[in-house]
Structures are given as C-alpha cells and as structure tokens.
GROMACS .gro file of C-alpha atoms in nm:
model
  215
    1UNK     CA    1   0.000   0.000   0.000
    2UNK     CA    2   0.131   0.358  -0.067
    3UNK     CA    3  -0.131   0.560   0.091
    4UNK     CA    4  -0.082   0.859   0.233
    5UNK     CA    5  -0.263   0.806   0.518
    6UNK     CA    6  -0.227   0.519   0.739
    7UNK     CA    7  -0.591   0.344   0.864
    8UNK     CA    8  -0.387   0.319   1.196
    9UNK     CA    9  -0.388   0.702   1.217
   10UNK     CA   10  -0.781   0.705   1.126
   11UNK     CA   11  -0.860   0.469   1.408
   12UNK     CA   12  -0.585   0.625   1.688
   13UNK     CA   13  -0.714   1.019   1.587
   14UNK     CA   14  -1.068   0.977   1.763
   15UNK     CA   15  -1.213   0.757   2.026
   16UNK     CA   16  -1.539   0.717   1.804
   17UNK     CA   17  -1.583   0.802   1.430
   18UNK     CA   18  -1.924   0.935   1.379
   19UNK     CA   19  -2.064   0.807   1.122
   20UNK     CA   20  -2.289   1.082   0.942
   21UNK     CA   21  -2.583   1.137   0.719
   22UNK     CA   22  -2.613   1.474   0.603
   23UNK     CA   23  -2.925   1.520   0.356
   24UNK     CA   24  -2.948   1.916   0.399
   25UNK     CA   25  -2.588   2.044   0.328
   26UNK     CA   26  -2.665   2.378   0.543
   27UNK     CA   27  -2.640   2.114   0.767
   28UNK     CA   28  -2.307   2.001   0.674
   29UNK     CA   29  -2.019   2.277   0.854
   30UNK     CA   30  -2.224   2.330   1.165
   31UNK     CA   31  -2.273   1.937   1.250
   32UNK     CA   32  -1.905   1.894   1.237
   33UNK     CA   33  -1.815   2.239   1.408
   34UNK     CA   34  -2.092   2.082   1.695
   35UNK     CA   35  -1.907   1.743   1.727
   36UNK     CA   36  -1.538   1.911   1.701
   37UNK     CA   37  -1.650   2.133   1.977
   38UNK     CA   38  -1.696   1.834   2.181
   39UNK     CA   39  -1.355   1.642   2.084
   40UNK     CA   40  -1.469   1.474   1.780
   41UNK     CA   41  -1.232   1.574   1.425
   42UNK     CA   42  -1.300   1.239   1.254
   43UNK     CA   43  -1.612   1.256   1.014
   44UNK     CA   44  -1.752   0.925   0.832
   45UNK     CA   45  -2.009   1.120   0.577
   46UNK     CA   46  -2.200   0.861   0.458
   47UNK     CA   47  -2.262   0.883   0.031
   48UNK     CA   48  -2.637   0.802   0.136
   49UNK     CA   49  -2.774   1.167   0.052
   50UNK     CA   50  -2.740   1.349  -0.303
   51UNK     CA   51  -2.529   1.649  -0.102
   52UNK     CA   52  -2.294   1.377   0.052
   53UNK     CA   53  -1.972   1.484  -0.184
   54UNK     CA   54  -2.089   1.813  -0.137
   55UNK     CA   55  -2.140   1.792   0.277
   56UNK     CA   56  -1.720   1.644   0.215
   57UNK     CA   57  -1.582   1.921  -0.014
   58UNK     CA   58  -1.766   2.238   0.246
   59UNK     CA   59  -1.657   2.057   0.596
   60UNK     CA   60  -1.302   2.001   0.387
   61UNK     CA   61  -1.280   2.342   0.333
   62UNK     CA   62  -1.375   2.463   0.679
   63UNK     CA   63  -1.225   2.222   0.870
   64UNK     CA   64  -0.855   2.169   0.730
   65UNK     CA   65  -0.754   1.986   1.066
   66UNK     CA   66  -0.996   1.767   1.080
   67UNK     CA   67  -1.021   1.423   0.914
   68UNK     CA   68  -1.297   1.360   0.709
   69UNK     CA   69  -1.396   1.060   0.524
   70UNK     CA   70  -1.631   0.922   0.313
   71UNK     CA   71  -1.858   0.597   0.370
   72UNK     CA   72  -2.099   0.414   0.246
   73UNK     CA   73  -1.853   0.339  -0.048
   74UNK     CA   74  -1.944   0.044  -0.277
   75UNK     CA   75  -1.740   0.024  -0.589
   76UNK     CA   76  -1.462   0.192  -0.743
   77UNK     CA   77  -1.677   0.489  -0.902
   78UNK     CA   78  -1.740   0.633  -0.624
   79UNK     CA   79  -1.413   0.591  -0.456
   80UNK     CA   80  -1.267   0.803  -0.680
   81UNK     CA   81  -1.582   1.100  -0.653
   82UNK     CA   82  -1.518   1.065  -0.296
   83UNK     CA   83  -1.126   1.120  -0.342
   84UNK     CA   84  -1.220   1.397  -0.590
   85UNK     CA   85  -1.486   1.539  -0.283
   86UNK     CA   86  -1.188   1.527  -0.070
   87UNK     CA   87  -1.205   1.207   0.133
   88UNK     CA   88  -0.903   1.139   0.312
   89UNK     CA   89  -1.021   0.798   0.415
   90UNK     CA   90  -1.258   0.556   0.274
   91UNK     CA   91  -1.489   0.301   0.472
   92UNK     CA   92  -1.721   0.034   0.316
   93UNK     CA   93  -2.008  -0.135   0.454
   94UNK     CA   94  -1.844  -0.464   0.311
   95UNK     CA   95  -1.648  -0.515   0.027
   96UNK     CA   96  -1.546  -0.623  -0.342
   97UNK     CA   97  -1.244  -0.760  -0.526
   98UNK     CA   98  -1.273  -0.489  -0.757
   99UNK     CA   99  -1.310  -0.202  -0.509
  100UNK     CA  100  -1.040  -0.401  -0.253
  101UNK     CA  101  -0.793  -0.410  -0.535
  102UNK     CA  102  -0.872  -0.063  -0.641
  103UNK     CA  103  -0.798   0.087  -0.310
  104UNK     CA  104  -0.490  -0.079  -0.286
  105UNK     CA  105  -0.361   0.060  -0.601
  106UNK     CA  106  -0.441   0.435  -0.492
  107UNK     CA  107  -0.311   0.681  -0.235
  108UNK     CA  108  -0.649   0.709   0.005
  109UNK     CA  109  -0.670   0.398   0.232
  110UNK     CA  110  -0.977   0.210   0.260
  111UNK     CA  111  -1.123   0.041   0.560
  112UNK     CA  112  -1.312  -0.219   0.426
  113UNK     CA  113  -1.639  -0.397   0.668
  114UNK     CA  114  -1.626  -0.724   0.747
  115UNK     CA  115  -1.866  -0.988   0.925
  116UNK     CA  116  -1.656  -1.305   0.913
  117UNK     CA  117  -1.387  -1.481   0.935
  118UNK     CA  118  -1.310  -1.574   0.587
  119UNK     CA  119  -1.393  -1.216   0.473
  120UNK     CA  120  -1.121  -1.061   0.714
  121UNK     CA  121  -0.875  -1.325   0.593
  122UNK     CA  122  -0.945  -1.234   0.216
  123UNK     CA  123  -0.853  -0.885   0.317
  124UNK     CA  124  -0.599  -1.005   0.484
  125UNK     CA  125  -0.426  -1.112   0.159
  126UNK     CA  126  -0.476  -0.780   0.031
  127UNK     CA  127  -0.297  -0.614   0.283
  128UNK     CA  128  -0.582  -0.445   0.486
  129UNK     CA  129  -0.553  -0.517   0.876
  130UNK     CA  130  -0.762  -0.248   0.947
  131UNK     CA  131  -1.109  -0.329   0.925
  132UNK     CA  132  -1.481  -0.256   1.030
  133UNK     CA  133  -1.679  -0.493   1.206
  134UNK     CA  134  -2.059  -0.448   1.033
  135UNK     CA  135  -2.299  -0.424   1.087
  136UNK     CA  136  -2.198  -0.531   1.442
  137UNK     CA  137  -2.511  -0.575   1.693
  138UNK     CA  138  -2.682  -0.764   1.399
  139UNK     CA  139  -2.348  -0.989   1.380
  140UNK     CA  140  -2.379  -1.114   1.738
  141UNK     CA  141  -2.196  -0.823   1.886
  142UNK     CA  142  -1.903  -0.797   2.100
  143UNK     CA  143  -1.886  -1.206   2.173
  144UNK     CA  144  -1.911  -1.246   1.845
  145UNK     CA  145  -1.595  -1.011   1.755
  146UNK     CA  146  -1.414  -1.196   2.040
  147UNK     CA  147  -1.420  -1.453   1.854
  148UNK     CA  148  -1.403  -1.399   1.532
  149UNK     CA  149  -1.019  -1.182   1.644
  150UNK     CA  150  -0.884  -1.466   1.847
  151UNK     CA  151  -0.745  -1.665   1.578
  152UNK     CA  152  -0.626  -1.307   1.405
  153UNK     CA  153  -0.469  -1.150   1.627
  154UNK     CA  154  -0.296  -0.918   1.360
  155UNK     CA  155  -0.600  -0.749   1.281
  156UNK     CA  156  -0.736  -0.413   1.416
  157UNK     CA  157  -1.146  -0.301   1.433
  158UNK     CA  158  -1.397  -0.016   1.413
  159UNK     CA  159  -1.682  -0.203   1.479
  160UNK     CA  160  -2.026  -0.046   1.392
  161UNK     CA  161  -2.396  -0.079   1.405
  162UNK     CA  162  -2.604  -0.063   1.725
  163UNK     CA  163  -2.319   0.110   1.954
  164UNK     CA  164  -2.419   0.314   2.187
  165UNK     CA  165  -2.328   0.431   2.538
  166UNK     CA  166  -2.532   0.076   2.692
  167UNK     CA  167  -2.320  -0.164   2.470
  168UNK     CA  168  -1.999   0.049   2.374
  169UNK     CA  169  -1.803  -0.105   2.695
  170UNK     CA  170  -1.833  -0.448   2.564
  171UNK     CA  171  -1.632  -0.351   2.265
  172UNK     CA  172  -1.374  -0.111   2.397
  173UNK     CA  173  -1.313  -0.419   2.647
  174UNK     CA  174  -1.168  -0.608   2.335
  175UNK     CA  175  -0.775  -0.610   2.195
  176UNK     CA  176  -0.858  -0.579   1.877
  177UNK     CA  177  -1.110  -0.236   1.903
  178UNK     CA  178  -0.949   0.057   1.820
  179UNK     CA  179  -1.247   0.307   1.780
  180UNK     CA  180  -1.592   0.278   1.735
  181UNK     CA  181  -1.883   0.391   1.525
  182UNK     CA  182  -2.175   0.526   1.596
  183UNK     CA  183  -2.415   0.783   1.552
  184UNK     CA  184  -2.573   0.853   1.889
  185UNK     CA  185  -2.418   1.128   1.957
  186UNK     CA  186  -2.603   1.324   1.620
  187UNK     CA  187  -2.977   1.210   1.686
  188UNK     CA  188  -3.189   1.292   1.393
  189UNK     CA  189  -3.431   1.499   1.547
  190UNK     CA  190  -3.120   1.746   1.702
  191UNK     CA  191  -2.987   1.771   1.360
  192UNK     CA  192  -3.335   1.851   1.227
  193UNK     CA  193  -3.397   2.132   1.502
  194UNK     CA  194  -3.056   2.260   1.420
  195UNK     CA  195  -2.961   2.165   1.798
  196UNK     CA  196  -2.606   2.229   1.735
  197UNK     CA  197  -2.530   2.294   2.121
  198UNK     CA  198  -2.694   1.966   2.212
  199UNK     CA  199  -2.475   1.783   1.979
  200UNK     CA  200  -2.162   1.863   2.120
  201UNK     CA  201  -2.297   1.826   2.484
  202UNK     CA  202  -2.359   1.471   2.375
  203UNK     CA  203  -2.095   1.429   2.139
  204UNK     CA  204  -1.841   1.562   2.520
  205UNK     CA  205  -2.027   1.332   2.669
  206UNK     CA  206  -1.967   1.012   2.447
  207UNK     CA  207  -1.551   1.134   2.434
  208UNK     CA  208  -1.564   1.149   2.822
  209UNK     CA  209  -1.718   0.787   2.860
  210UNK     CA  210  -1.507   0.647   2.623
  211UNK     CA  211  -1.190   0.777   2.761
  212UNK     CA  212  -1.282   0.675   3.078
  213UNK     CA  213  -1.330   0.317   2.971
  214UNK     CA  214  -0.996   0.305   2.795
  215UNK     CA  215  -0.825   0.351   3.106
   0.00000   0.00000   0.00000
C-alpha cells in the first residue's frame, strides 16, 4: 500500500468516528463544528444523501484539521468521486475484489467492513488489517468479535452498528477495538432542530465515557 494516510492514524485520531448522514448540506459545517467542539475531528459522511460529496468538499474546506472521510462506499466509481470530494479515508459497509484491489492501487486507504472470518482473511491477503466490524449488533456483537479476532490476532477493528453508550463497553473491552462507530451522539431529530449545542454536549459526553473506559 502507498497511501498517504495510514488506517492506523484514522482509528488512533478519535475515540469514536461518527458516522454521518447529512441530507441538507446547510447542515453540513455546523454538524461537524458541533461534534469538534466536543472532541470529535474524525467525520464518516456517509454517500447516502445526493449532497454527501458536497457535505465532504464544504466541511473540507472549513475544517482543514480535521479528518474527514467518506462511507458508504461500494465500488470503485465512487471511490474516486469521494477522493475527488476530498475524502481522506474511505470506509465500506463490506467489500469487493474490484473495489479491494482498487484501493490498494491508490493513495487514500480504505477500511473495508467485514462480518466473518473468511472475509477478514481475504482482506488479509490484500494487505488491509484495518477493518470494520458491520454491521456489528446484527453480527452477534461484542462475543461475536471476540471470537471472530482470536485466531487473528494481527487485525485491528472499528466495529459499527447498534453502539451506543449501553453496549460500547463491551467492545472497547476487546484487543482488537481501536475506535468505534456510531451515531448517537447526532440524533436525527437534534440535527433537524438545528440543535447544534446539544450535539456537542452529547458528542463531550460520548468522548468522556469512552476515555474513561480506555483507562
């Protein structure tokens, strides 16, 4: 891999990575300025929304220290629009030869999702050992990531799907959980009300509980 980021750096820069879907792009800037302000700079915006590549290029432009990625990626096409957006990172709900192979032949690393064994080891012979774990309550949750990591050791997670501050200690417990993601911390109806204060009380909050339980 010659990326110019390392997935390592994605995963160590944030104790969660929020993952975010932005379908008004006023909405865009002032969601990430309200998570920042609570000690969240790593963005996952989701290409789930028509403004998505849009929501990347303004909070790129806004927020030059922060990193912000693009998810939701399912084939090369829009790997590239999303490295065109401005994606420094890329994260898939699962994954492809193609796009697997693609990745690995570009500069913007990918961190591919995974939900078993024999998918992590075919990434494995790609070179990825940076994964996400998806869509992980749905997969059995935290036993079943246990177990899935004990015979591959090597490998590093961000699971995500169903975390939230009730489950997120049963993950954080495990060797092989770097970060998280999760969305709690932007509930719909805050974004909607333009609740930007709220956000980063609960986006403080979720930094503070994690941190603890790192300890």
């Amino acid at each position: 891999m010659n990326w110019t980021l390392s997935p390592a750096t994605v995963f160590a820069a944030s104790p969660v990575v929020p993952v975010m879907v932005i379908d008004d792009l006023a909405h865009a800037v002032p969601m990430a300025k309200a998570l920042a302000a609570g000690g969240i700079t790593v963005f996952e915006i989701t290409l789930r929304t028509p403004v998505a590549l849009d929501a990347i290029r303004a909070i790129r432009e806004a927020m030059p220290d922060a990193l912000v990625g693009a998810g939701t990626i399912l084939n090369p096409q829009q790997y590239d629009d999303a490295v065109a957006a401005g994606a420094q990172f890329i994260i898939s709900p699962g994954f492809t030869d193609k796009l697997l192979a693609h990745a690995a032949a570009h500069a913007v690393p990918l961190i591919p999702g995974v939900s078993t064994p024999s998918e992590v080891m075919t990434a494995l012979d790609l070179g990825y050992t940076h994964l996400k774990f998806f869509p992980a309550e749905a997969n059995g949750g935290a036993p079943a990531l246990q177990a899935i990591s004990a015979p591959l050791a090597q490998v590093k997670f961000c699971p995500t799907g169903g975390i939230g501050p009730k489950n997120v200690a049963a993950y954080l417990a495990l060797k092989c959980v770097a970060t998280v993601g999760g969305s709690w911390m932007i509930p719909a109806d805050k974004v909607k009300a333009g609740d930007w204060a709220g956000i980063t009380a609960l986006s403080a909050e979720a930094v503070a509980l994690i941190n603890d339980l790192k300890k």
